[in-house]
Amino acid sequence: GQQLNQSPQSMFIQEGEDVSMNCTSSSIFNTWLWYKQDPGEGPVLLIALYKAGELTSNGRLTAQFGITRKDSFLNISASIPSDVGIYFCAGQLSGNQFYFGTGTSLTVIP
Amino acid sequence: EAQVTQNPRYLITVTGKKLTVTCSQNMNHEYMSWYRQDPGLGLRQIYYSMNVEVTDKGDVPEGYKVSRKEKRNFPLILESPSPNQTSLYFCASSRGRSNYGYTFGSGTRLTVV
């Protein structure tokens, strides 16, 4: 399967700080998605990106579809305790085949 | 409420004892999929289905079977479970041939001893 490299693997930040994470691939994707997984739950879609260069926001979250179509970035501004969880990127090649990154575990220290 | 429902949430079983994890969605989605989540490996696709009676292998199909006799249901079958199938399993669905991504169930934590 496709390999999506997500970094960093984990982050420990103070409440109020901004967060940046990214996802890279050797393949060109048509769609990039970002999910958040709360403990004990399934991933929930945060942001979907459909065009190279696209920048999309969802509240304090902003994600970008890389120009090369091989990467994507997620930023969280002014983090709060409920931002804790695992963040996954997912890329779509064709049809409904989505490939997931290995996840970034975020801990927010109050 | 639109959702994907998996059962059971937790299951402990012994090697070789056949089991089925059920998955049902109430959104009339065409696409359904099963993933397993393991530490450090993220989510890996086991099988997916594009519609009733249409299924195909994902990245890690060995040791699993699926069926799609009805649009809403997509059970995952382990004919002879082994310890390396101990994992967290997620069922997911999405509408049509779209790029809207999947809606996930809450997961089934399976332990095979």
Short mmCIF file of C-alpha atoms in Angstrom, two decimals:
data_model
loop_
_atom_site.label_atom_id
_atom_site.label_comp_id
_atom_site.label_asym_id
_atom_site.label_seq_id
_atom_site.Cartn_x
_atom_site.Cartn_y
_atom_site.Cartn_z
CA GLY A 1 0.00 0.00 0.00
CA GLN A 2 0.88 3.66 -0.15
CA GLN A 3 3.15 5.10 2.51
CA LEU A 4 2.16 8.39 4.09
CA ASN A 5 4.78 9.83 6.40
CA GLN A 6 3.25 11.93 9.13
CA SER A 7 5.25 14.07 11.51
CA PRO A 8 5.80 14.65 14.25
CA GLN A 9 4.75 11.36 15.84
CA SER A 10 3.84 13.10 19.07
CA MET A 11 3.66 16.60 20.48
CA PHE A 12 3.44 17.96 24.01
CA ILE A 13 2.46 21.61 24.08
CA GLN A 14 1.23 24.24 26.48
CA GLU A 15 -2.36 25.39 26.24
CA GLY A 16 -2.55 28.45 24.02
CA GLU A 17 0.34 27.46 21.76
CA ASP A 18 -0.01 26.89 18.04
CA VAL A 19 0.50 23.43 16.54
CA SER A 20 1.81 22.37 13.14
CA MET A 21 1.93 18.90 11.66
CA ASN A 22 2.43 17.56 8.17
CA CYS A 23 2.03 14.58 5.95
CA THR A 24 4.16 13.63 2.95
CA SER A 25 3.97 10.95 0.33
CA SER A 26 5.89 9.70 -2.67
CA SER A 27 2.60 9.57 -4.60
CA ILE A 28 0.41 12.33 -5.97
CA PHE A 29 -2.99 12.44 -4.32
CA ASN A 30 -6.28 13.85 -5.60
CA THR A 31 -7.68 14.61 -2.16
CA TRP A 32 -6.20 15.17 1.28
CA LEU A 33 -8.21 14.72 4.44
CA TRP A 34 -7.45 15.40 8.07
CA TYR A 35 -9.09 13.40 10.86
CA LYS A 36 -9.03 13.58 14.64
CA GLN A 37 -9.42 10.55 16.87
CA ASP A 38 -10.47 10.99 20.47
CA PRO A 39 -9.56 8.23 22.93
CA GLY A 40 -11.89 5.24 22.55
CA GLU A 41 -13.58 6.61 19.44
CA GLY A 42 -13.30 6.40 15.69
CA PRO A 43 -11.66 9.13 13.61
CA VAL A 44 -13.80 12.15 12.78
CA LEU A 45 -13.28 14.23 9.65
CA LEU A 46 -11.94 17.74 10.32
CA ILE A 47 -11.02 19.17 6.95
CA ALA A 48 -11.08 18.00 3.32
CA LEU A 49 -8.86 19.48 0.59
CA TYR A 50 -9.49 18.96 -3.12
CA LYS A 51 -7.09 21.18 -5.09
CA ALA A 52 -3.35 21.75 -5.06
CA GLY A 53 -2.56 24.91 -3.12
CA GLU A 54 -5.97 24.99 -1.45
CA LEU A 55 -6.06 26.47 2.04
CA THR A 56 -9.11 25.63 4.14
CA SER A 57 -10.07 26.58 7.68
CA ASN A 58 -12.41 25.03 10.21
CA GLY A 59 -12.47 27.23 13.29
CA ARG A 60 -8.98 27.24 14.78
CA LEU A 61 -7.83 24.59 12.32
CA THR A 62 -6.24 25.40 8.98
CA ALA A 63 -5.06 22.85 6.45
CA GLN A 64 -3.29 23.18 3.13
CA PHE A 65 -3.03 20.93 0.09
CA GLY A 66 0.59 21.08 -1.02
CA ILE A 67 1.45 22.48 -4.44
CA THR A 68 3.18 19.24 -5.45
CA ARG A 69 0.07 17.27 -4.38
CA LYS A 70 2.40 15.04 -2.39
CA ASP A 71 1.97 16.73 0.95
CA SER A 72 -0.44 18.45 3.27
CA PHE A 73 -0.21 20.52 6.45
CA LEU A 74 -2.48 21.04 9.43
CA ASN A 75 -2.19 23.93 11.84
CA ILE A 76 -4.09 24.43 15.08
CA SER A 77 -4.03 27.88 16.58
CA ALA A 78 -4.34 28.71 20.29
CA SER A 79 -4.62 25.09 21.42
CA ILE A 80 -7.06 24.11 24.17
CA PRO A 81 -7.26 20.93 26.28
CA SER A 82 -9.99 19.38 24.11
CA ASP A 83 -7.59 19.40 21.14
CA VAL A 84 -5.95 16.34 22.73
CA GLY A 85 -6.11 13.29 20.50
CA ILE A 86 -4.51 11.62 17.52
CA TYR A 87 -4.57 13.46 14.21
CA PHE A 88 -4.45 11.48 10.99
CA CYS A 89 -3.91 12.60 7.44
CA ALA A 90 -5.43 10.57 4.63
CA GLY A 91 -4.81 10.76 0.92
CA GLN A 92 -7.04 9.61 -1.91
CA LEU A 93 -5.55 8.26 -5.13
CA SER A 94 -8.70 7.21 -6.94
CA GLY A 95 -12.16 5.89 -6.27
CA ASN A 96 -12.67 5.45 -2.55
CA GLN A 97 -9.20 4.17 -1.77
CA PHE A 98 -7.88 6.26 1.11
CA TYR A 99 -4.47 5.77 2.67
CA PHE A 100 -3.80 6.96 6.19
CA GLY A 101 -0.75 8.37 7.87
CA THR A 102 0.57 6.90 11.09
CA GLY A 103 -0.87 9.69 13.19
CA THR A 104 0.33 12.57 15.36
CA SER A 105 -0.51 12.26 19.04
CA LEU A 106 -1.20 15.67 20.58
CA THR A 107 -1.09 16.36 24.31
CA VAL A 108 -2.08 19.81 25.55
CA ILE A 109 -0.82 20.75 28.99
CA PRO A 110 -3.16 23.17 30.81
CA GLU B 1 -28.71 10.25 14.00
CA ALA B 2 -26.46 9.38 11.07
CA GLN B 3 -23.96 6.81 12.22
CA VAL B 4 -21.93 3.68 11.67
CA THR B 5 -22.57 1.06 14.35
CA GLN B 6 -20.14 -1.72 15.15
CA ASN B 7 -20.62 -4.62 17.51
CA PRO B 8 -19.17 -5.72 19.77
CA ARG B 9 -17.01 -2.89 21.15
CA TYR B 10 -14.73 -5.34 22.93
CA LEU B 11 -14.06 -9.00 22.23
CA ILE B 12 -11.64 -11.51 23.69
CA THR B 13 -11.45 -14.85 21.93
CA VAL B 14 -9.21 -17.86 21.53
CA THR B 15 -7.10 -18.81 18.56
CA GLY B 16 -9.08 -20.60 15.87
CA LYS B 17 -12.59 -19.77 17.08
CA LYS B 18 -14.54 -18.16 14.26
CA LEU B 19 -15.96 -14.74 14.94
CA THR B 20 -17.93 -12.01 13.20
CA VAL B 21 -17.83 -8.29 13.84
CA THR B 22 -20.97 -6.60 12.60
CA CYS B 23 -21.18 -3.18 10.98
CA SER B 24 -24.27 -1.26 10.00
CA GLN B 25 -24.78 2.25 8.62
CA ASN B 26 -28.02 4.24 8.35
CA MET B 27 -26.89 6.82 5.78
CA ASN B 28 -27.62 4.81 2.62
CA HIS B 29 -23.92 4.96 1.75
CA GLU B 30 -22.67 2.90 -1.18
CA TYR B 31 -19.08 2.55 0.03
CA MET B 32 -18.09 0.65 3.14
CA SER B 33 -14.70 -0.36 4.42
CA TRP B 34 -12.89 -2.11 7.24
CA TYR B 35 -9.65 -0.84 8.76
CA ARG B 36 -7.40 -2.10 11.48
CA GLN B 37 -5.40 0.24 13.69
CA ASP B 38 -2.13 -0.83 15.24
CA PRO B 39 0.39 1.28 17.19
CA GLY B 40 2.87 2.96 14.89
CA LEU B 41 1.12 1.71 11.76
CA GLY B 42 -1.90 3.97 11.59
CA LEU B 43 -5.03 2.73 9.85
CA ARG B 44 -4.67 0.00 7.27
CA GLN B 45 -7.49 -1.06 4.99
CA ILE B 46 -8.58 -4.70 5.16
CA TYR B 47 -11.48 -4.87 2.68
CA TYR B 48 -13.81 -2.44 1.04
CA SER B 49 -17.10 -2.61 -0.79
CA MET B 50 -18.36 -0.30 -3.52
CA ASN B 51 -21.92 -1.57 -3.36
CA VAL B 52 -24.04 -4.64 -2.67
CA GLU B 53 -22.26 -7.84 -3.70
CA VAL B 54 -19.16 -5.85 -4.74
CA THR B 55 -16.14 -6.27 -2.46
CA ASP B 56 -12.39 -6.01 -2.92
CA LYS B 57 -9.20 -6.50 -0.96
CA GLY B 58 -7.43 -3.65 0.76
CA ASP B 59 -3.84 -3.66 1.92
CA VAL B 60 -4.06 -6.35 4.62
CA PRO B 61 -6.82 -8.84 3.66
CA GLU B 62 -5.14 -12.07 4.77
CA GLY B 63 -7.15 -13.93 7.40
CA TYR B 64 -10.33 -11.91 6.87
CA LYS B 65 -13.54 -12.26 4.90
CA VAL B 66 -16.37 -9.85 4.27
CA SER B 67 -19.79 -9.92 2.69
CA ARG B 68 -22.16 -7.24 1.44
CA LYS B 69 -25.58 -8.80 0.99
CA GLU B 70 -27.41 -5.61 1.97
CA LYS B 71 -26.42 -2.01 1.49
CA ARG B 72 -26.46 -1.14 5.18
CA ASN B 73 -24.46 -4.10 6.53
CA PHE B 74 -20.83 -5.06 6.04
CA PRO B 75 -19.72 -7.77 8.50
CA LEU B 76 -16.08 -8.70 9.03
CA ILE B 77 -15.45 -12.41 9.47
CA LEU B 78 -12.39 -14.05 10.98
CA GLU B 79 -12.66 -17.73 10.14
CA SER B 80 -9.70 -18.81 12.27
CA PRO B 81 -8.40 -15.90 14.33
CA SER B 82 -4.75 -15.76 15.31
CA PRO B 83 -2.95 -13.59 17.90
CA ASN B 84 -1.53 -11.32 15.17
CA GLN B 85 -5.09 -10.24 14.47
CA THR B 86 -5.29 -8.65 17.89
CA SER B 87 -6.05 -5.06 16.97
CA LEU B 88 -8.52 -2.19 16.99
CA TYR B 89 -10.94 -2.49 14.08
CA PHE B 90 -12.97 0.26 12.46
CA CYS B 91 -15.81 0.06 10.01
CA ALA B 92 -16.44 3.10 7.85
CA SER B 93 -18.83 4.24 5.13
CA SER B 94 -19.04 7.00 2.56
CA ARG B 95 -21.48 8.15 -0.06
CA GLY B 96 -21.13 7.32 -3.70
CA ARG B 97 -17.95 7.51 -5.67
CA SER B 98 -16.97 10.62 -3.79
CA ASN B 99 -13.97 12.14 -2.15
CA TYR B 100 -15.77 13.16 1.00
CA GLY B 101 -13.96 10.66 3.11
CA TYR B 102 -15.37 8.08 5.45
CA THR B 103 -17.63 8.21 8.49
CA PHE B 104 -16.17 5.84 11.06
CA GLY B 105 -17.73 3.60 13.68
CA SER B 106 -16.54 3.68 17.28
CA GLY B 107 -14.28 0.67 16.89
CA THR B 108 -14.02 -2.94 18.05
CA ARG B 109 -11.08 -3.90 20.19
CA LEU B 110 -10.28 -7.54 19.50
CA THR B 111 -7.90 -9.66 21.54
CA VAL B 112 -7.00 -13.14 20.33
CA VAL B 113 -5.27 -15.32 22.92
#
